[in-house]
XYZ file of C-alpha atoms in Angstrom:
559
model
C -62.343 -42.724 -147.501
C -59.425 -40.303 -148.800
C -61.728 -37.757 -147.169
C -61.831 -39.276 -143.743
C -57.844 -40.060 -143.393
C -57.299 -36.327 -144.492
C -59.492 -35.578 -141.184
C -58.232 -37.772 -138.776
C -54.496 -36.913 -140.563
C -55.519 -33.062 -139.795
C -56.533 -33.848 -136.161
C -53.554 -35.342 -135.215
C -51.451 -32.471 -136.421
C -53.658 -30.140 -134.094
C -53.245 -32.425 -130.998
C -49.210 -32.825 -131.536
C -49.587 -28.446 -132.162
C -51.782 -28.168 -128.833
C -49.394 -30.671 -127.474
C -46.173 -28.850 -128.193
C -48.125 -25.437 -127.057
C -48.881 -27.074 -123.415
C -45.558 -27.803 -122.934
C -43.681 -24.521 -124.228
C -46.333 -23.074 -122.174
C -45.333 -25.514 -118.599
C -41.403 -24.512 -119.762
C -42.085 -20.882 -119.559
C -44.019 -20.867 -116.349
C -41.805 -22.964 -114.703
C -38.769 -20.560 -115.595
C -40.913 -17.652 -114.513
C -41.193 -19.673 -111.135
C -37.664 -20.335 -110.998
C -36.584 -16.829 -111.501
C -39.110 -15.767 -108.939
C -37.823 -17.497 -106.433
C -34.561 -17.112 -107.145
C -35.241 -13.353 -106.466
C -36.901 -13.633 -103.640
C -34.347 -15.831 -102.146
C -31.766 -13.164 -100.140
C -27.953 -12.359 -101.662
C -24.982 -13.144 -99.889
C -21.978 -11.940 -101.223
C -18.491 -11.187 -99.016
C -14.933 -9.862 -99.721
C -11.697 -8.435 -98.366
C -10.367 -5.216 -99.295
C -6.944 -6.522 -99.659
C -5.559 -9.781 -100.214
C -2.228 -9.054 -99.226
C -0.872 -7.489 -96.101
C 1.900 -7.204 -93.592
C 2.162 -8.949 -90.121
C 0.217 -6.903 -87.854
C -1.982 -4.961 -90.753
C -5.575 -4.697 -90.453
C -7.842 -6.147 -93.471
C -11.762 -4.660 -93.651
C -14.073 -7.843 -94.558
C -17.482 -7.453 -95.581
C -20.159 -9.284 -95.905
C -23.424 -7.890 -98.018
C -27.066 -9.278 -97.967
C -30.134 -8.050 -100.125
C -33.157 -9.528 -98.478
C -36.350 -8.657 -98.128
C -37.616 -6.147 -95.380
C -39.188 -9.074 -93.439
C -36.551 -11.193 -92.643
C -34.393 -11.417 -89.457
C -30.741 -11.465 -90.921
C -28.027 -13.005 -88.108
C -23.946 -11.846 -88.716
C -21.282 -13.970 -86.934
C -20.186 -12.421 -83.990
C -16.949 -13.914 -81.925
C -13.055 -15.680 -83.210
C -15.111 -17.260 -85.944
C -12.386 -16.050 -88.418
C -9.661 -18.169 -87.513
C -6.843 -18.344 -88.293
C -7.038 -14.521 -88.681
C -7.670 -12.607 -85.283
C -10.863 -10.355 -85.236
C -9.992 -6.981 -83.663
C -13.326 -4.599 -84.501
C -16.822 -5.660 -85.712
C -18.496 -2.487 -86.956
C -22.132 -1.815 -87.112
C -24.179 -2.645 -89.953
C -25.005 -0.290 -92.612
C -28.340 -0.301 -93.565
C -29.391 0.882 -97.663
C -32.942 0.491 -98.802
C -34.043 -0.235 -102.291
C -37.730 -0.528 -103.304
C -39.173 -3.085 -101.165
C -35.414 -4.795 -100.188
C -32.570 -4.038 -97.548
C -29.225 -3.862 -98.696
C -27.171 -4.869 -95.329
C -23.553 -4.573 -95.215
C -21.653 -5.992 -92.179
C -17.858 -5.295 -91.628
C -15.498 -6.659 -89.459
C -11.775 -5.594 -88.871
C -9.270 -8.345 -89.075
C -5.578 -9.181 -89.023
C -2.922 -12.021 -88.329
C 0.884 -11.878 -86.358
C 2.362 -14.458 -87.836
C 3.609 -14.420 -91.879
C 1.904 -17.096 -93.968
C -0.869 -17.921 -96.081
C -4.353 -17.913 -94.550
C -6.995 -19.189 -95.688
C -10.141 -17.002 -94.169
C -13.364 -19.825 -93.364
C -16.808 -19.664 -94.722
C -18.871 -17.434 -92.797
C -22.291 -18.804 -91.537
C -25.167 -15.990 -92.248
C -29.027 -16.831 -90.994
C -31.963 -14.774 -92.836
C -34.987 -15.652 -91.349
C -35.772 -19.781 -90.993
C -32.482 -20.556 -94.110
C -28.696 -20.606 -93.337
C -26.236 -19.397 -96.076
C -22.729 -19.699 -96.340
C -20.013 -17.114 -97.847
C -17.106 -18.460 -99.806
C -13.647 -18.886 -98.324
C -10.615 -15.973 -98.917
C -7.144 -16.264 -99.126
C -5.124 -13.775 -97.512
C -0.958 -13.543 -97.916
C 0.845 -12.042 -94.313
C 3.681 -11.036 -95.369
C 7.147 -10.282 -93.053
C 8.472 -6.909 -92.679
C 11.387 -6.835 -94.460
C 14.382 -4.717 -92.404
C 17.221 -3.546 -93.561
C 20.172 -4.523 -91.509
C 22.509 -1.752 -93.180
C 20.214 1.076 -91.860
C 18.820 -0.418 -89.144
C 21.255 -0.404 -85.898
C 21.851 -3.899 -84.079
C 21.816 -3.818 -80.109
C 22.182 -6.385 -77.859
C 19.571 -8.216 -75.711
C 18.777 -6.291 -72.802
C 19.294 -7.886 -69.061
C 16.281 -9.409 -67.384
C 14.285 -6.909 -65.551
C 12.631 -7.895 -61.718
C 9.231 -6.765 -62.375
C 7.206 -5.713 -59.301
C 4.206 -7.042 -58.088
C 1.635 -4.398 -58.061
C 0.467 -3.120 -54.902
C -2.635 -4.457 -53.211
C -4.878 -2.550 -51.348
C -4.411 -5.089 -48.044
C -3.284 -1.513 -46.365
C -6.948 -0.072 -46.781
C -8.383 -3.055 -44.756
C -5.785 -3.114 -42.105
C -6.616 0.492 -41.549
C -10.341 -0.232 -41.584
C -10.387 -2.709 -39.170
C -8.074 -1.012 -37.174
C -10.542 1.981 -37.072
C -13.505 -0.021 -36.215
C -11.083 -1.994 -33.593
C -10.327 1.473 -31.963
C -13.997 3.090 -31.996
C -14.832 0.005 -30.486
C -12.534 0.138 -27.777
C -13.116 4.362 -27.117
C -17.198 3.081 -26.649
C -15.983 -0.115 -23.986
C -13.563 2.710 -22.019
C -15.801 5.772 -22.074
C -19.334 4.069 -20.845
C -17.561 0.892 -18.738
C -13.476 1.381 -17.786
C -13.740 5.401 -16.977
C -14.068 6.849 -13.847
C -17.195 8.713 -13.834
C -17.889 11.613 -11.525
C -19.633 10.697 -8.636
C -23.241 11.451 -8.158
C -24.447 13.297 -5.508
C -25.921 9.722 -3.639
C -22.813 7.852 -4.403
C -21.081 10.562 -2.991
C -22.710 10.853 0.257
C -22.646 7.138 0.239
C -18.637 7.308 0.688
C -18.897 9.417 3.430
C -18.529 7.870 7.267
C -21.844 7.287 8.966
C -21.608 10.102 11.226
C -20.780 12.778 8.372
C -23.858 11.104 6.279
C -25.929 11.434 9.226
C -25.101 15.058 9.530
C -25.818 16.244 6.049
C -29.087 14.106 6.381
C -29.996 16.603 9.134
C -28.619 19.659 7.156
C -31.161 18.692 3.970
C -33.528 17.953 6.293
C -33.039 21.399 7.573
C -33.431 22.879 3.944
C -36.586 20.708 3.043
C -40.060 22.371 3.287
C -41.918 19.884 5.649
C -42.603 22.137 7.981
C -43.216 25.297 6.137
C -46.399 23.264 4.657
C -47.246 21.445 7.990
C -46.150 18.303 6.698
C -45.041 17.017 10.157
C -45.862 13.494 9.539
C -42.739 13.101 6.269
C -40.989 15.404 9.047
C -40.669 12.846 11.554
C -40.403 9.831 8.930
C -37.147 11.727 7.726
C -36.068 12.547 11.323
C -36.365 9.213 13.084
C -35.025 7.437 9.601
C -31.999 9.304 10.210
C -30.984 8.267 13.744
C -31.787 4.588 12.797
C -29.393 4.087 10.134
C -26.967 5.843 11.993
C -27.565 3.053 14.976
C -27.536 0.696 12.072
C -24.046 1.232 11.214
C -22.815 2.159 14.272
C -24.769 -0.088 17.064
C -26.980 -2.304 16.520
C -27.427 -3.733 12.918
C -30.977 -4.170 12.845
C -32.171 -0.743 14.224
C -33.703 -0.213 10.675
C -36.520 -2.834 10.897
C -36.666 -3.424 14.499
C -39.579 -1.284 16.729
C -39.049 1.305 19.054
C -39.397 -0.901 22.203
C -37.363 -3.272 20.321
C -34.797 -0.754 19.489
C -34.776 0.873 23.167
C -34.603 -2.461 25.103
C -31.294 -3.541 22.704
C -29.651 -0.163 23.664
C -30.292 -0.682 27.550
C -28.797 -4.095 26.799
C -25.855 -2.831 25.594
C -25.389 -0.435 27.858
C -25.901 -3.159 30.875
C -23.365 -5.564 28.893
C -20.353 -2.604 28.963
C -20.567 -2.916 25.154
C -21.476 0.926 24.713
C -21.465 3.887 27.151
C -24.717 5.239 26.685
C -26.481 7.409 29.538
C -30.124 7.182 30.590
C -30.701 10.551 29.433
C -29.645 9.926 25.639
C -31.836 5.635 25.704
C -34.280 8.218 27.291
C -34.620 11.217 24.565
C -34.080 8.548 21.780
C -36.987 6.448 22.938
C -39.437 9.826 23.789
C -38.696 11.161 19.967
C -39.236 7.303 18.247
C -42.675 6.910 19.987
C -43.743 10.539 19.215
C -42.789 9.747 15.660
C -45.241 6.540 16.321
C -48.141 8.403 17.781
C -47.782 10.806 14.337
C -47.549 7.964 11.759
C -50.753 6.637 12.941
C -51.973 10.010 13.571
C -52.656 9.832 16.995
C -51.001 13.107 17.747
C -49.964 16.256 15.893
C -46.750 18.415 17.415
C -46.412 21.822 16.816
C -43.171 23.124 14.890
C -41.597 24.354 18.205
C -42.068 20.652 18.859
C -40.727 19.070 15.742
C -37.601 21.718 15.614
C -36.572 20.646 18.986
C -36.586 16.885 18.145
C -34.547 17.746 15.478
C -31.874 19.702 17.964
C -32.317 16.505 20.351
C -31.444 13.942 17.374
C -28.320 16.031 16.315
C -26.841 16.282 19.844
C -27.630 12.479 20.896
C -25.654 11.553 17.404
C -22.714 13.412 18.647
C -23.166 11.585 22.089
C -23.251 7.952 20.666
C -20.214 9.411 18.659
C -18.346 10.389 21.756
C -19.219 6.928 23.697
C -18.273 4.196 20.666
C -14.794 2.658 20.824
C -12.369 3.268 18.406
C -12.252 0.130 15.528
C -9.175 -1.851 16.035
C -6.618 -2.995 14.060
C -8.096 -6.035 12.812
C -11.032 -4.192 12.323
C -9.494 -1.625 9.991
C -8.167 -4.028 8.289
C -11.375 -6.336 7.737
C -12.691 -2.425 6.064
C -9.867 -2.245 3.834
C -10.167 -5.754 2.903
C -14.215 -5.483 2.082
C -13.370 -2.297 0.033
C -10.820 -4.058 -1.553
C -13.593 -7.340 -2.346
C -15.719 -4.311 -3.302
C -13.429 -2.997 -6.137
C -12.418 -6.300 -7.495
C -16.232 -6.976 -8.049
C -16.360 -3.980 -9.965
C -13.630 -4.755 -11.783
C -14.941 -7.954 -12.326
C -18.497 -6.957 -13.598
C -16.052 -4.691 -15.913
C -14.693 -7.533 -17.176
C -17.659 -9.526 -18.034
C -19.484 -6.743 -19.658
C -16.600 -5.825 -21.856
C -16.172 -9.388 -23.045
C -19.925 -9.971 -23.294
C -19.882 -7.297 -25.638
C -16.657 -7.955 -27.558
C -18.397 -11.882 -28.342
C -21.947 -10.126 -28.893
C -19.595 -8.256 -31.595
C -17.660 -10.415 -33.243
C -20.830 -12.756 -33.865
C -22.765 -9.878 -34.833
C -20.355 -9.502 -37.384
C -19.552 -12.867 -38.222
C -23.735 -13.118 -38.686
C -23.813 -10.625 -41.018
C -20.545 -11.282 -43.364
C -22.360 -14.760 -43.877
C -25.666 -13.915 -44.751
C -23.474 -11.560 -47.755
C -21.145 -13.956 -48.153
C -21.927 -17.335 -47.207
C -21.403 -19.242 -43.980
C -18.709 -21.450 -45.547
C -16.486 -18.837 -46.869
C -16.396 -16.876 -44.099
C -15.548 -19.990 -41.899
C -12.837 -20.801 -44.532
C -11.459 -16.986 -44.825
C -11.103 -17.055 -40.460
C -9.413 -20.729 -39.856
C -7.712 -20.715 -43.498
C -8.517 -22.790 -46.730
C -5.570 -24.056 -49.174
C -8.276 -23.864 -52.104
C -9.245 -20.325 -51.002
C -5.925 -18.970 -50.440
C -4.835 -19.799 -54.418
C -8.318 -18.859 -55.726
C -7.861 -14.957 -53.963
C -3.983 -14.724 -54.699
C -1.776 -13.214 -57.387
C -2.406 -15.031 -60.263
C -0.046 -15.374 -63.294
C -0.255 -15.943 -66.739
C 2.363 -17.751 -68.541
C 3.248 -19.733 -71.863
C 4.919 -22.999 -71.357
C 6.363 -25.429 -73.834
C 6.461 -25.069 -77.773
C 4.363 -23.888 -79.533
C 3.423 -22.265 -75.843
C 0.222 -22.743 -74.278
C -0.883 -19.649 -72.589
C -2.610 -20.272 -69.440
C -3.598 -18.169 -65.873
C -2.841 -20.303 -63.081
C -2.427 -19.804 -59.378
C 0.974 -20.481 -58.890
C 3.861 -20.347 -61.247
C 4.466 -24.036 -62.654
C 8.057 -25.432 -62.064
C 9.541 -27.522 -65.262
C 9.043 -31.246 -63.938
C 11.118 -34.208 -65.607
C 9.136 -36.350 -67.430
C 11.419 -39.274 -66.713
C 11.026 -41.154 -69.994
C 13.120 -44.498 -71.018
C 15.792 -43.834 -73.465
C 13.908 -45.915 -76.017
C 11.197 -43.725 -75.798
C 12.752 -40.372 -75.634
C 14.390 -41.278 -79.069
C 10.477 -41.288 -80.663
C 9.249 -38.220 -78.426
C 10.467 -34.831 -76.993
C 8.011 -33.838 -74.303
C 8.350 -30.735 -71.681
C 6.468 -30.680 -68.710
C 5.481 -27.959 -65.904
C 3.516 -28.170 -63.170
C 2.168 -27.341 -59.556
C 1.290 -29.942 -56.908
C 1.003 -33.683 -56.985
C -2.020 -36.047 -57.175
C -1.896 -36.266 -53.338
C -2.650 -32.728 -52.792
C -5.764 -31.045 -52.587
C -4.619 -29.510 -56.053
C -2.351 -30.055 -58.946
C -1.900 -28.938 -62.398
C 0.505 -30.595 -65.249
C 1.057 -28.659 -68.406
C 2.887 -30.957 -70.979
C 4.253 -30.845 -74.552
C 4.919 -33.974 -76.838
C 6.974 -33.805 -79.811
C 6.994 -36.981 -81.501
C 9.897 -37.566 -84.281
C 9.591 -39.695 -87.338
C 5.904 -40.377 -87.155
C 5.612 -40.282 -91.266
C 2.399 -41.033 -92.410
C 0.727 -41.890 -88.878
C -1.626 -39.916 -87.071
C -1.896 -38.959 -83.583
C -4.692 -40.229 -81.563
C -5.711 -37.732 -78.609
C -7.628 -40.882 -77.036
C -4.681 -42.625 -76.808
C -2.395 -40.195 -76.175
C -4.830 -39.500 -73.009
C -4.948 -43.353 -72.210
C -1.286 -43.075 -71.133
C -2.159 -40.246 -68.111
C -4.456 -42.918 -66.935
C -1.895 -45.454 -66.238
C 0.468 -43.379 -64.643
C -2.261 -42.009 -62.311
C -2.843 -45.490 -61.932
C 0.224 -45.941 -60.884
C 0.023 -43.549 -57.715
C -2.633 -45.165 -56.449
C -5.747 -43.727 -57.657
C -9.025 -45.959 -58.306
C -12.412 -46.145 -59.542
C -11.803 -43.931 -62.418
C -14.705 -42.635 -64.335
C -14.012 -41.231 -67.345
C -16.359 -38.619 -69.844
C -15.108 -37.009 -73.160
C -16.282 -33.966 -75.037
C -15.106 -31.867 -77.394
C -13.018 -28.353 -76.372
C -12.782 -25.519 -77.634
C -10.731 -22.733 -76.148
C -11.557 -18.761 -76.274
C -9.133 -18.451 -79.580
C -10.888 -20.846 -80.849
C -8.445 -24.172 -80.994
C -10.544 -27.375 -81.118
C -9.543 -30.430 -78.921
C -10.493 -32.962 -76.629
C -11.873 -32.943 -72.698
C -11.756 -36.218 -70.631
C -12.959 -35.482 -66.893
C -14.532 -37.789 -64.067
C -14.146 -38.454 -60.902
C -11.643 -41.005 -59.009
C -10.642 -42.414 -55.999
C -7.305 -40.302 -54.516
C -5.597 -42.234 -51.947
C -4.936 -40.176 -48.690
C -0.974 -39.785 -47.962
C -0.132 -42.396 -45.179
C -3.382 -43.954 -44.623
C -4.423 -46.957 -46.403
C -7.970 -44.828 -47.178
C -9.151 -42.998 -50.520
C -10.737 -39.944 -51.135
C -13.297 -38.573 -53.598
C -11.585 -36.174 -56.440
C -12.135 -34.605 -59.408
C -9.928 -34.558 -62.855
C -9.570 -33.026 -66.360
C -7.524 -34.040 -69.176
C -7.620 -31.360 -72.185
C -5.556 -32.434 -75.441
C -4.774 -30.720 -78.933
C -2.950 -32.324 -81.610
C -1.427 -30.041 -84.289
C 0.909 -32.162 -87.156
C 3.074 -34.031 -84.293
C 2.841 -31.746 -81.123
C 0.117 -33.121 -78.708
C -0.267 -30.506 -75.926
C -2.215 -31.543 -72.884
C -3.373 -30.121 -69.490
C -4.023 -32.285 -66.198
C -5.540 -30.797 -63.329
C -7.078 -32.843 -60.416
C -8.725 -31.311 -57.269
C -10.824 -32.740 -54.132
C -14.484 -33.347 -54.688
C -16.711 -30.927 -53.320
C -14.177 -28.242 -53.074
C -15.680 -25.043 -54.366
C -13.193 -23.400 -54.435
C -11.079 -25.497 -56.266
C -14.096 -26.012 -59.131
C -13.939 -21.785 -59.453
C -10.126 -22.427 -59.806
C -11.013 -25.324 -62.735
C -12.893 -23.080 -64.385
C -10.641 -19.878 -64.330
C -7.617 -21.759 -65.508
C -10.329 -23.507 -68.155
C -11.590 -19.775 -69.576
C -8.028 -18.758 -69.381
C -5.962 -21.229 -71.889
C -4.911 -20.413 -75.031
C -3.042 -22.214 -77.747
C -0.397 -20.598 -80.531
C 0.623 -22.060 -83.693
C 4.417 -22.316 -83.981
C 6.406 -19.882 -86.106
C 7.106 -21.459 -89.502
């Protein structure tokens, strides 16, 4: 029995032994795993090389990470370093050890105004984790100036700064340039007088002069010389008809020889020309000769042709000699026809030059709106309020205290904020602005100060409830409000209200759609806000929003 409780006494002390083993055993494993993955977690450390500088003095921070040669490491890039101004992020220096990166980032920082800064935590990604550095205090520190050394001078006068030139002159001169090539083409190939051809030439000449040379080239042609006696006699008899055309009978061109010889005899029996028998006579025997050879019924020798020719020339000068000289009226009925004649001319002129001109302009109106846009280049030609701010000199200002920096159109006039006297005992504000509520765009820049407000804290909601009523109060309806959060490029947080509204329409009992913004910032007891309103579907005015949006900026004020 003493035997069997020394066993079982003896087996217990091995189980509480094994017992105790198992669990130094789980203890020192689970340290090993601790310490193992605390190693392979990545190191983030961070510092400043100096603590303490003066306004204006640059600090190096640095931020170091050991990690693994796997992971994706992500620095912060931007004003995340506020309230201290990053001026320089330098690239990373890269050391290897074993199988782990050593990655150092630096940045280059510094701060204008004296005071203690408090630098935030930095946000660092390595792979699929986020890690955060700690925080760093940083003293900026005046520069001290010794007034005994240092000379004293008084402010210096105001001084008119100039606008800077614009290059306006290059596109007058352009489209000057174009203007005049334009007009050189129009006058050189429509308004100059161009020499005369040789037909329009002849054509100015008096029938019997035209008939004259006819016979002179028809002297220098080569019909005969090759036996063409047929074109010979075409050319010949074609001649004395238009001469009778102008001259006698006005249908001598397309009437027949019989026809053409029976009109003469008719004139001749009516007194209306002094023809003989002898010149009706050789005019008829020549036409029906040139007859018989058209249909080639007969072929005349050259003897033959070259005396028809010497026949035609002296029966010309015979009709010559027996037509009456044109009177008066008839002089005058010329002039006037060449007269008619020229102003058609001019005319034709005319309508070719402005055909062109149009064909021109909307050419080029075609083309600036396919680059362009159809609706700006309307807008740029009849004129656009919203596009004349958006493409003029725009100016950047600070208004109110602590200033709000912002790039705006126009420069905003200080407005009265016409407060009770109850209320301007709690609250200082200062207001600029640009435009009213009934214009197609306005812009309100505005300062609070509020006095005595102990332990109380603003409320940017409320603070923005009171622009509500007194846009309200102009007339405006069917507001629609939205709020998000703000954050401008330096990196001050606030609050955006924007919707839409009804704006009423000056002297008219109708509304029209618009557009509004309301940013705010609170800072201690300051509230600073900015209004802008603007037409719906104004383009313009939305790139205008959006410029003065990117452009504000908020400073602290000097302590």
């Amino acid at each position: 029995m003493k035997k069997s409780y020394l066993n079982i006494k003896e087996s217990r002390i091995k189980n509480q032994e094994s017992k105790r083993s198992y669990l130094f055993v789980r203890y020192t494993l689970s340290c090993v795993f601790v310490f193992i993955s605390f190693f392979s977690f990545a190191q983030v450390t961070s510092a400043i090389d100096s603590t303490s500088i003066k306004i204006g003095e640059q600090i190096t921070y640095h931020i170091q990470v050991e990690t693994d040669t796997t992971s994706l490491v992500v620095f912060p890039e931007g004003q995340t370093f506020q309230p201290l101004e990053m001026i320089e992020s330098y690239d990373v220096d890269t050391l290897k050890k074993s199988d782990k990166y050593s990655l150092i980032k630096k940045y280059g920082l510094t701060q204008f105004d004296s005071g203690a800064y408090t630098i935030p935590r930095q946000k660092i990604i390595i792979g699929d984790k986020t890690f955060f550095t700690d925080s760093l205090k940083v003293e900026v520190n005046n520069i001290v100036v010794d007034t005994t050394k240092q000379g004293l001078y008084d402010i210096k006068p105001i001084i008119e700064v100039k606008k800077p030139s614009s290059n306006w002159w290059k596109y007058v001169l352009i489209t000057l340039l174009i203007i005049g090539i334009v007009a050189f083409l129009l006058f050189w190939f429509i308004w100059r007088k161009k020499p005369l051809t040789e037909e329009e030439e002849i054509a100015l000449l008096p029938p019997y002069d035209r008939a004259k040379l006819a016979l002179k080239k028809l002297d220098e042609s080569h019909y005969l010389e090759h036996s063409e006696i047929k074109e010979y006699y075409s050319e010949l008899t074609g001649i004395i008809r238009k001469y009778l055309d102008e001259k006698v009978y006005d249908h001598s061109l397309e009437s027949t020889t019989d026809e053409l010889v029976n009109r003469l005899r008719l004139l001749k029996e009516g007194n209306q020309i002094d023809l003989s028998q002898e010149t009706i006579k050789n005019i008829e025997s020549i036409l029906k000769r040139a007859d018989l050879v058209k249909f080639a019924k007969s072929a005349p020798d050259i003897a033959l042709a070259e005396l028809d020719r010497d026949t035609i020339d002296s029966e010309i000068d015979h009709v010559k000699e027996v037509l009456p000289e044109p009177t008066e009226e008839e002089k005058l009925l010329d002039e006037k026809y060449r007269e008619e004649l020229e102003r058609k001319k001019t005319r034709k002129k005319i309508i070719i030059t402005v055909a062109i001109s149009v064909f021109l302009l909307i050419a080029t109106f075609v083309g600036f709106s396919i680059k362009y846009g159809f609706n700006y280049v309307k807008d740029t030609i009849i004129g656009h309020e919203s596009i004349e701010l958006l493409e003029g000199d725009w100016v950047t200002s600070e208004y109110g205290f602590p200033p709000i920096t912002i790039s705006t159109p126009k420069v905003l006039k200080r407005m009265d904020p016409s407060i009770p006297d109850e209320m301007a005992q709690m609250v200082e504000v200062t207001m600029f602005g640009y435009g009213s509520l009934m214009d197609k765009f306005s812009l309100v820049v505005a300062t609070s100060k509020y006095k005595n407000l102990g332990e109380n804290k603003i409320d940017l909601k409320q603070s923005i409830e009171g622009n509500f009523k007194i846009i309200e109060e102009t007339g405006a309806k069917n507001i629609i409000t939205k709020n998000d959060e703000f954050v401008t490029p330096n990196g001050a947080e606030g609050l955006k209200v924007h919707g839409t509204l009804d704006m009423p329409i000056p002297n008219s009992d109708t509304f029209e759609k618009g557009k509004y913004a309301i940013l705010a910032f609170n800072s201690e007891n300051i509230v600073q806000q900015v209004l802008i309103s603007w037409k719906e579907n104004d383009v313009y005015a939305d790139q205008i929003v959006e410029r003065i949006l990117n452009s504000i900026e908020l400073k602290k004020a000097e302590e």
